[in-house]
PDB file of C-alpha atoms in Angstrom:
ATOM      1  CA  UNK A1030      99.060  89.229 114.843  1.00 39.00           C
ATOM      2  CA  UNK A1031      96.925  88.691 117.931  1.00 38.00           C
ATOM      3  CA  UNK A1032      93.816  90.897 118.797  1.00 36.00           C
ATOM      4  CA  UNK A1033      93.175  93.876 120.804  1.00 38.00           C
ATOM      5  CA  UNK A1034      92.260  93.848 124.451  1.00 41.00           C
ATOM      6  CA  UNK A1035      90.929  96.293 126.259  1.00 39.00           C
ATOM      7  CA  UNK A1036      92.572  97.782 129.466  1.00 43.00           C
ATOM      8  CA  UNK A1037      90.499  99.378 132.065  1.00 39.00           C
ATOM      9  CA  UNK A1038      92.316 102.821 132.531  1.00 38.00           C
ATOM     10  CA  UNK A1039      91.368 103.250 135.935  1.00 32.00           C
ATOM     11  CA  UNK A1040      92.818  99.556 136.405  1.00 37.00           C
ATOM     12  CA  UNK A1041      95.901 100.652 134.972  1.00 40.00           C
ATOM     13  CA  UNK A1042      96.553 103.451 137.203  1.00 39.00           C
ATOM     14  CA  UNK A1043      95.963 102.000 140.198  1.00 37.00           C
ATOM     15  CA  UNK A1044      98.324  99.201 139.232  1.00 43.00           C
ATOM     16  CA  UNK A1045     100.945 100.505 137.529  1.00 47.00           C
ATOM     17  CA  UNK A1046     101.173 104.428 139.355  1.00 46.00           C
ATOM     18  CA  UNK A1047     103.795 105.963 137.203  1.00 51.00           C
ATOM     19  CA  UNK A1048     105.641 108.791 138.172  1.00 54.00           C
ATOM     20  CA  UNK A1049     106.766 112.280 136.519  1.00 61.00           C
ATOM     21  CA  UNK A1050     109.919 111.261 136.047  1.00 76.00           C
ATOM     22  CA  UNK A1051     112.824 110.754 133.337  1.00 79.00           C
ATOM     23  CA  UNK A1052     113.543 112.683 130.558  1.00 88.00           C
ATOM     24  CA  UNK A1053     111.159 114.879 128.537  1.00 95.00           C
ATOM     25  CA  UNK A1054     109.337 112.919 125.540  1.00 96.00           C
ATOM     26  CA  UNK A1055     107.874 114.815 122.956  1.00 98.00           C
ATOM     27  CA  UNK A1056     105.077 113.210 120.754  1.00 98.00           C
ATOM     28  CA  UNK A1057     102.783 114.902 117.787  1.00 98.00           C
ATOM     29  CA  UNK A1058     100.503 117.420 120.551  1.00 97.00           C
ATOM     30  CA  UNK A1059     102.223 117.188 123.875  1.00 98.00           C
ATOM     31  CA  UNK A1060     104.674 115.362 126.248  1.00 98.00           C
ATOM     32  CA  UNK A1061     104.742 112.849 128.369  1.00 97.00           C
ATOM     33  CA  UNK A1062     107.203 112.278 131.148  1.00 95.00           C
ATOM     34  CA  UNK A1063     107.627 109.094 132.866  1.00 88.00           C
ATOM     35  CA  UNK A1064     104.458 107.603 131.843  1.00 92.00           C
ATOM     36  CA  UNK A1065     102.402 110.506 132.147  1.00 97.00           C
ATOM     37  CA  UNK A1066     100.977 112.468 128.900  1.00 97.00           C
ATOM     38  CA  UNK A1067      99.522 115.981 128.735  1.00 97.00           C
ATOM     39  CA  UNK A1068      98.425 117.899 126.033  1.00 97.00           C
ATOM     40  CA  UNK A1069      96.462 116.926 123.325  1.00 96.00           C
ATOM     41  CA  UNK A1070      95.833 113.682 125.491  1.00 97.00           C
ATOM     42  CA  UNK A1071      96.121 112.925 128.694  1.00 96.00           C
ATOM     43  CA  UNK A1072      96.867 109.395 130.273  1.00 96.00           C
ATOM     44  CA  UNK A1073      99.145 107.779 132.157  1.00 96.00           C
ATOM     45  CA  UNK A1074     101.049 105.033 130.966  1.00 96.00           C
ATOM     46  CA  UNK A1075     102.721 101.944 132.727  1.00 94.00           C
ATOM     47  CA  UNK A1076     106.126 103.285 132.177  1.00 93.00           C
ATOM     48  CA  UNK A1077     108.399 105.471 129.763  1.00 94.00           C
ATOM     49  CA  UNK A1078     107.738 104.124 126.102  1.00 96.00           C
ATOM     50  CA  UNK A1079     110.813 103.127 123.927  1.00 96.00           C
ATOM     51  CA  UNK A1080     108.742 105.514 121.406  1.00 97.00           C
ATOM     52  CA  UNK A1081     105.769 107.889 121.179  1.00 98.00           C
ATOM     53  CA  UNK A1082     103.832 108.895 118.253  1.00 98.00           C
ATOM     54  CA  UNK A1083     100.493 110.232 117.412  1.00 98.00           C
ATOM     55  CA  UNK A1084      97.983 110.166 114.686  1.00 96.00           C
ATOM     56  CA  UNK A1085      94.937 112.876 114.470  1.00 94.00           C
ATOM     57  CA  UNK A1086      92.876 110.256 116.251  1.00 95.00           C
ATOM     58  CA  UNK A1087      95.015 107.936 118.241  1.00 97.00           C
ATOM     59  CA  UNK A1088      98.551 107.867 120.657  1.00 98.00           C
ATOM     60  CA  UNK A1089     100.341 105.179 119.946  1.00 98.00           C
ATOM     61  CA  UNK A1090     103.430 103.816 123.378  1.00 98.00           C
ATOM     62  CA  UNK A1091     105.531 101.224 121.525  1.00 98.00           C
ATOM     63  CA  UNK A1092     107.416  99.033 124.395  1.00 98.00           C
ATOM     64  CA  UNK A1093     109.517  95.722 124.267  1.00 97.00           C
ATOM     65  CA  UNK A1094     106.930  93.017 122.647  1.00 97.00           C
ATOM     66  CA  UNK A1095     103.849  95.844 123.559  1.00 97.00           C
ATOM     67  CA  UNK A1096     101.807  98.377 121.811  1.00 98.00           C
ATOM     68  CA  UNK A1097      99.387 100.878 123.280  1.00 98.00           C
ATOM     69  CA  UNK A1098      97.036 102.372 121.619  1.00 97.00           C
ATOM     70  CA  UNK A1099      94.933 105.296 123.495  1.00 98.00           C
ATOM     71  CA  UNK A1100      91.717 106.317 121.137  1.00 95.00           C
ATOM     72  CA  UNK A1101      88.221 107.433 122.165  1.00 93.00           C
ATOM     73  CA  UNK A1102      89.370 107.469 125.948  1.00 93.00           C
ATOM     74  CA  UNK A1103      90.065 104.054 125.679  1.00 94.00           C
ATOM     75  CA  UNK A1104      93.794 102.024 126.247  1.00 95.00           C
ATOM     76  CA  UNK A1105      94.248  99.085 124.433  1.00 95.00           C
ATOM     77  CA  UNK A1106      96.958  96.861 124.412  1.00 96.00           C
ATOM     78  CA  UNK A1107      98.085  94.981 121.079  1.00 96.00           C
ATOM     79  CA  UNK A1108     101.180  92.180 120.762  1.00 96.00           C
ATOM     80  CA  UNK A1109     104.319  92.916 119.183  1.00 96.00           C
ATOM     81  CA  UNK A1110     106.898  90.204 117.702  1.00 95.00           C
ATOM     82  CA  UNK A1111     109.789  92.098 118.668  1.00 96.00           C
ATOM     83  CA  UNK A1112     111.093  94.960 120.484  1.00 97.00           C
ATOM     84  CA  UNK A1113     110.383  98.301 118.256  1.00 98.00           C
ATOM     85  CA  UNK A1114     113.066 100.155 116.589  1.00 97.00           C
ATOM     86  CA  UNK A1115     110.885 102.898 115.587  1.00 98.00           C
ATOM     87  CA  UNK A1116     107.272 103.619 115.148  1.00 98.00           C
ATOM     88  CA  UNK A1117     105.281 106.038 112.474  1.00 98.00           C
ATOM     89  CA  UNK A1118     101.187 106.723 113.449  1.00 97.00           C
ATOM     90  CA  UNK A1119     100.743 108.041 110.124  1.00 94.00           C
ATOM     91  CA  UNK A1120      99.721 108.475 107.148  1.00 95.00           C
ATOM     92  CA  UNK A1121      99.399 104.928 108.631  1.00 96.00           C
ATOM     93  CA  UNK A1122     100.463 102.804 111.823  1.00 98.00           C
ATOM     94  CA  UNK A1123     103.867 100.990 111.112  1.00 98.00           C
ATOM     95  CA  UNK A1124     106.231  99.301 114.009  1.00 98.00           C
ATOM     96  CA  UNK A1125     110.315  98.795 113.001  1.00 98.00           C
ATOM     97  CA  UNK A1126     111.231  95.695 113.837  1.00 97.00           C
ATOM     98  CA  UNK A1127     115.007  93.696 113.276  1.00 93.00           C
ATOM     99  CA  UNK A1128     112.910  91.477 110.982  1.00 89.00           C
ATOM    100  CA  UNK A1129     111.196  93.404 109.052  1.00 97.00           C
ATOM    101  CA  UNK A1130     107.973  96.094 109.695  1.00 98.00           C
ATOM    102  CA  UNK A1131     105.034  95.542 111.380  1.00 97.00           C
ATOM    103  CA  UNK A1132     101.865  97.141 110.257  1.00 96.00           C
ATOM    104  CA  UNK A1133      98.120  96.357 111.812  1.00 93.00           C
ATOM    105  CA  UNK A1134      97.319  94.210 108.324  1.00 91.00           C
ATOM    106  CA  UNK A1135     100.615  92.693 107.122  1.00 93.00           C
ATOM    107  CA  UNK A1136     104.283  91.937 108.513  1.00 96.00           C
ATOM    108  CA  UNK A1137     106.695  93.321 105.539  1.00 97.00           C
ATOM    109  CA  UNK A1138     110.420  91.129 106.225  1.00 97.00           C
ATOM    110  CA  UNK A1139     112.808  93.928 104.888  1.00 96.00           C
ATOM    111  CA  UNK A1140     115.262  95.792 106.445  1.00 93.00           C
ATOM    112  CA  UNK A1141     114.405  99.317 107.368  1.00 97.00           C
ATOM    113  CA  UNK A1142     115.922 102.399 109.763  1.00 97.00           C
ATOM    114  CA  UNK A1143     112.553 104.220 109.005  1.00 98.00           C
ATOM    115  CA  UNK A1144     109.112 103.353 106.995  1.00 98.00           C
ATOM    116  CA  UNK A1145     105.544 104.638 106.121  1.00 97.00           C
ATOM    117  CA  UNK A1146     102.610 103.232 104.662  1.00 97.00           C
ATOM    118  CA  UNK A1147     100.699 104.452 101.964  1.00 95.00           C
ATOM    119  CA  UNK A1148      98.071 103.481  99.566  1.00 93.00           C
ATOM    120  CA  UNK A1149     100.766 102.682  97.234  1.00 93.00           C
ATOM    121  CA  UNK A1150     103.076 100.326  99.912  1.00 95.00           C
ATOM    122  CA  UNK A1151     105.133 100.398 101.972  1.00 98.00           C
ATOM    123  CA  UNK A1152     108.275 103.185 101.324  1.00 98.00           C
ATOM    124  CA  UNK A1153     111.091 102.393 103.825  1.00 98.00           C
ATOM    125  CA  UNK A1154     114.937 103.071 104.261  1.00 98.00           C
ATOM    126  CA  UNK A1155     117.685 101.149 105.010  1.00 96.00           C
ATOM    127  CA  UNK A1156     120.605 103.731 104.906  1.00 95.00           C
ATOM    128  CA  UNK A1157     121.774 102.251 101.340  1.00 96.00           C
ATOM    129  CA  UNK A1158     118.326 103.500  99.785  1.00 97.00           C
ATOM    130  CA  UNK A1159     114.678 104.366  99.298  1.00 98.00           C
ATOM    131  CA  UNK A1160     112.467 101.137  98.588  1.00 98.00           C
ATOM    132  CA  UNK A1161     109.127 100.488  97.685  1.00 97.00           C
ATOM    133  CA  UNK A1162     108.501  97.102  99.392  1.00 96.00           C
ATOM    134  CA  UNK A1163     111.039  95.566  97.698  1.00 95.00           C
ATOM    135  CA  UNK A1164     111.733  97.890  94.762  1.00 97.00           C
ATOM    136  CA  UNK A1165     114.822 100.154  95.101  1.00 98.00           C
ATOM    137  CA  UNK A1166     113.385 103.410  94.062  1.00 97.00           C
ATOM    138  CA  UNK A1167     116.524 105.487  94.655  1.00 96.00           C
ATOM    139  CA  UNK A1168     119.831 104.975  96.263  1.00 96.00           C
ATOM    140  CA  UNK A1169     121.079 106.827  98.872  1.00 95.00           C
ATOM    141  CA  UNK A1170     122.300 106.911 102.415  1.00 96.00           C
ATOM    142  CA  UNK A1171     119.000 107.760 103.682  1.00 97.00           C
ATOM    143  CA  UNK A1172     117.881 107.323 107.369  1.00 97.00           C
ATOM    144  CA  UNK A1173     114.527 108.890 107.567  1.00 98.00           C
ATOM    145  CA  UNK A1174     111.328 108.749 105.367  1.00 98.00           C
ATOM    146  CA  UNK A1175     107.780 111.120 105.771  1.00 98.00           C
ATOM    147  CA  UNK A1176     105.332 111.514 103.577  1.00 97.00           C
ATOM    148  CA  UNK A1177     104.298 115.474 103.429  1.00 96.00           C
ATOM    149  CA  UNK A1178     101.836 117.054 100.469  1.00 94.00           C
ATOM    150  CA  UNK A1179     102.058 114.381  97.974  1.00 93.00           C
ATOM    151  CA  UNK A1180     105.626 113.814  98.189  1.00 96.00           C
ATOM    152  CA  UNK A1181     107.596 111.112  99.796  1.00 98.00           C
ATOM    153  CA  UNK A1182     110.681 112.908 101.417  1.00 98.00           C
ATOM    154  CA  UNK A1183     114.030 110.665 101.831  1.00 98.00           C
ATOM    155  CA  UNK A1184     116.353 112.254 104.569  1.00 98.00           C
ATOM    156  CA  UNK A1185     119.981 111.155 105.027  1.00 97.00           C
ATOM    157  CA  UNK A1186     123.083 113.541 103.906  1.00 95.00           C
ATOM    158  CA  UNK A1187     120.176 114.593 101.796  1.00 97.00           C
ATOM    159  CA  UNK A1188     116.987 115.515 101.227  1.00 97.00           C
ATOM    160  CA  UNK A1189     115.146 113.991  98.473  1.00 97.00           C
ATOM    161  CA  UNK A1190     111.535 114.686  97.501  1.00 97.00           C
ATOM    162  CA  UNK A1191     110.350 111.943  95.438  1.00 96.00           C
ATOM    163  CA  UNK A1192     108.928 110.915  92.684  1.00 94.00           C
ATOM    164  CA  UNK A1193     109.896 114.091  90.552  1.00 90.00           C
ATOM    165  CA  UNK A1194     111.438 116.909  93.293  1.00 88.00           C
ATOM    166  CA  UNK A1195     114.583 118.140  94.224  1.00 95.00           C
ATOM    167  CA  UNK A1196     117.100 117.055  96.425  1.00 96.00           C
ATOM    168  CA  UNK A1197     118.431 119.269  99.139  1.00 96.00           C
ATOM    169  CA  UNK A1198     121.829 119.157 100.602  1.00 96.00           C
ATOM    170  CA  UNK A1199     122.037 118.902 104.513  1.00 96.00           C
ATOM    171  CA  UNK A1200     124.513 121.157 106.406  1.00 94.00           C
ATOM    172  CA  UNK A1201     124.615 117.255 108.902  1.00 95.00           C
ATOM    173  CA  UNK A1202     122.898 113.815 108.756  1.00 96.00           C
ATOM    174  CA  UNK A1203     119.135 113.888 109.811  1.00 97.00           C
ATOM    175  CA  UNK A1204     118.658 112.506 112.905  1.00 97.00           C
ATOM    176  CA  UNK A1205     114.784 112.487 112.958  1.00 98.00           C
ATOM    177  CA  UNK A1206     112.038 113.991 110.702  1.00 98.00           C
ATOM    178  CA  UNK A1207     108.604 114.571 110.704  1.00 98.00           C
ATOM    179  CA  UNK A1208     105.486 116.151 108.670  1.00 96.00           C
ATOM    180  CA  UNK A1209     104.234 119.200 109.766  1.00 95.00           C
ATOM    181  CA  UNK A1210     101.128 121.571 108.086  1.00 94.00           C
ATOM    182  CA  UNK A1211     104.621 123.708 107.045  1.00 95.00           C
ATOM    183  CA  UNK A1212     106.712 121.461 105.824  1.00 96.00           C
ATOM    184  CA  UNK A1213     109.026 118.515 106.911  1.00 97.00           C
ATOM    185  CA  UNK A1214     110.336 119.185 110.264  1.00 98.00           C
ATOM    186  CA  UNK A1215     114.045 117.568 110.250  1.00 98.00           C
ATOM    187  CA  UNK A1216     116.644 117.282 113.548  1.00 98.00           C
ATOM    188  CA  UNK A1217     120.164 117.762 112.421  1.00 95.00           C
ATOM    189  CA  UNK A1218     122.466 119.304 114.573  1.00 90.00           C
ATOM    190  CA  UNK A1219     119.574 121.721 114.987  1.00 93.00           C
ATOM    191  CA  UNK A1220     116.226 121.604 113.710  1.00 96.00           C
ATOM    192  CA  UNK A1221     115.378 122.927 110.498  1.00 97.00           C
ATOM    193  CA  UNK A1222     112.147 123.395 108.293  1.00 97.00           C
ATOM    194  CA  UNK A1223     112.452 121.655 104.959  1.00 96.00           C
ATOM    195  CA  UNK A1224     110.202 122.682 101.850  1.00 95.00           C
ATOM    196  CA  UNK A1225     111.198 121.654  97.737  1.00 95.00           C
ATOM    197  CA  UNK A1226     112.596 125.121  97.590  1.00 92.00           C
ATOM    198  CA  UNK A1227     114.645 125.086 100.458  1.00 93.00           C
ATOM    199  CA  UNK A1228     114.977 125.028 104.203  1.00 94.00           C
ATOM    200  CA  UNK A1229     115.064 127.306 106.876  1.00 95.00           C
ATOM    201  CA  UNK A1230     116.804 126.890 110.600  1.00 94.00           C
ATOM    202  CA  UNK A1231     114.313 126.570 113.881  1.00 93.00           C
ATOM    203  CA  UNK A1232     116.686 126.220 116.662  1.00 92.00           C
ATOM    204  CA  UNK A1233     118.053 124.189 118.748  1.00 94.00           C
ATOM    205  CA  UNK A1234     116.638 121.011 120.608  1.00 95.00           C
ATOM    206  CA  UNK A1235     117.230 117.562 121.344  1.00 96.00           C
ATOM    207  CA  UNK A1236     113.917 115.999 120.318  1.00 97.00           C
ATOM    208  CA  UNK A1237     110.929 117.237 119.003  1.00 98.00           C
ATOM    209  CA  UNK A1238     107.517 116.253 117.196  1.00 98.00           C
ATOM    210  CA  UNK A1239     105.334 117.961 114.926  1.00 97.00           C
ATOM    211  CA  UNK A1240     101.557 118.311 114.634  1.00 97.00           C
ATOM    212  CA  UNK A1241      99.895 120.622 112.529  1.00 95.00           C
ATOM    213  CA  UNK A1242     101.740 124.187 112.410  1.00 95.00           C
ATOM    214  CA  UNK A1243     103.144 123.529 116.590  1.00 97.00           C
ATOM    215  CA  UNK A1244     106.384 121.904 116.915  1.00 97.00           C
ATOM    216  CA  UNK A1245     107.203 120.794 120.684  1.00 98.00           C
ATOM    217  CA  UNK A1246     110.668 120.880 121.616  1.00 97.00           C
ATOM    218  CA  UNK A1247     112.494 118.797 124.169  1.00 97.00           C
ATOM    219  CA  UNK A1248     113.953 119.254 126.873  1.00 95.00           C
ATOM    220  CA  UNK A1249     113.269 122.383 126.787  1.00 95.00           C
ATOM    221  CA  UNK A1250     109.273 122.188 126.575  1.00 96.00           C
ATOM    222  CA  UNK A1251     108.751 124.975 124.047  1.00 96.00           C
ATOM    223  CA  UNK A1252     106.284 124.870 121.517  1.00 97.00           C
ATOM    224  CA  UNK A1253     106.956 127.183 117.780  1.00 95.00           C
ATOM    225  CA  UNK A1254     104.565 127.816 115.299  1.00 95.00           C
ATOM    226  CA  UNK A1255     106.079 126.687 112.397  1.00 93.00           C
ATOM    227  CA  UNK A1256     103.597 129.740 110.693  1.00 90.00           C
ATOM    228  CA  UNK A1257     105.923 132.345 112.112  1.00 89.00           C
ATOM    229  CA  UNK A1258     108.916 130.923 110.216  1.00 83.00           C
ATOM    230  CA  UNK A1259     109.683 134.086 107.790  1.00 76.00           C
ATOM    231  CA  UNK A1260     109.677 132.371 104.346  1.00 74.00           C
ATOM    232  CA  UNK A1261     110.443 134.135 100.716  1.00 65.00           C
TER     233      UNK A1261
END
């Protein structure tokens, strides 16, 4: 899948100069605007990613036929063979692509909205389902997939925790979910806290991404404590 090269980050600035601008982009320990991150790292980028995730060790910029990967003060730039329709940084790195999902060791050709790797494979959603590789574990119209304590949580009209939890009715569709030290942080029409016993409303925002107990919110730039959520 090609190999890393290394990008001088001064280089990078001087050539590329992004500016604070454009909308608000939330990613698992800060924001970035334009292409420039704060918070838990702090770069600049060559431009506004198509998406931004983190890992405990690593940011990850996905762009048109481009990843960036900022770790140990360093920006590397890897290939893509496609332009990313989403991207997970963990439990483990996985790119979206329309043929299939991209991971640093293996290219899986299926279909997916949403996917994570695991020790066990690759779990991934196509809106008709929840697969393992290419085993239909469960059908369903689900649209999002995280993995959170053990469990691997399908989110559509829905939220399922598999292998042997409940499923949860959603007042709307997900729109975007991640794993948080509190539970499964899930957009709907607001953002709500999901747990096998229930779930419990946040707020409102447009985007957000979880790390640890923070949530940040976008556009507004807030960041909750997902520890204050009052919880029976």
């Amino acid at each position: 899948m090609g190999r890393l090269a290394l990008l001088p980050a001064l280089g990078l600035l001087a050539a590329c100069a992004p500016q604070a601008q454009g909308p608000l982009l939330p990613y698992p320990g800060g924001f970035a605007r334009g292409g420039l991150v704060e918070g838990r790292f702090s770069l600049a980028l060559p431009g506004t990613p198509l998406f931004l995730d983190a890992s405990e060790e690593a940011l990850y910029a996905a762009y048109p036929y481009q990843l960036l990967i900022y770790k140990e003060d360093r920006l590397q730039s890897l290939p893509l063979p496609g332009v990313p329709r989403f991207l997970r940084a963990s439990p483990r790195l996985v790119v979206g692509l329309e043929g299939g999902v991209w991971t640093e060791s293996a290219f899986y050709p299926y279909p997916a909205r949403d996917a994570l790797l695991t020790e066990e494979g690759l779990y991934r959603v196509d809106g008709k389902g929840l697969y393992r590789e290419g085993t239909l574990l469960l059908p369903g119209a689900f649209r999002q997939v995280v993995a959170w304590e053990g469990w691997v949580v399908a989110l559509g009209e829905a939220a399922h925790f598999y292998p042997a939890g409940p499923t949860l009715p959603l007042p709307r569709p997900v729109r975007k979910a991640q794993a948080g030290t509190c539970g499964v942080v899930a957009l709907l029409e607001g953002l709500y806290l999901l747990r096998p016993e229930g779930l419990k409303p946040l707020g409102m925002a447009q985007d957000f991404a979880a790390f640890e107990e923070r949530i940040y919110l976008a556009p507004s730039g807030e960041v909750l404590n997902c520890k204050e959520v009052a919880w029976p």
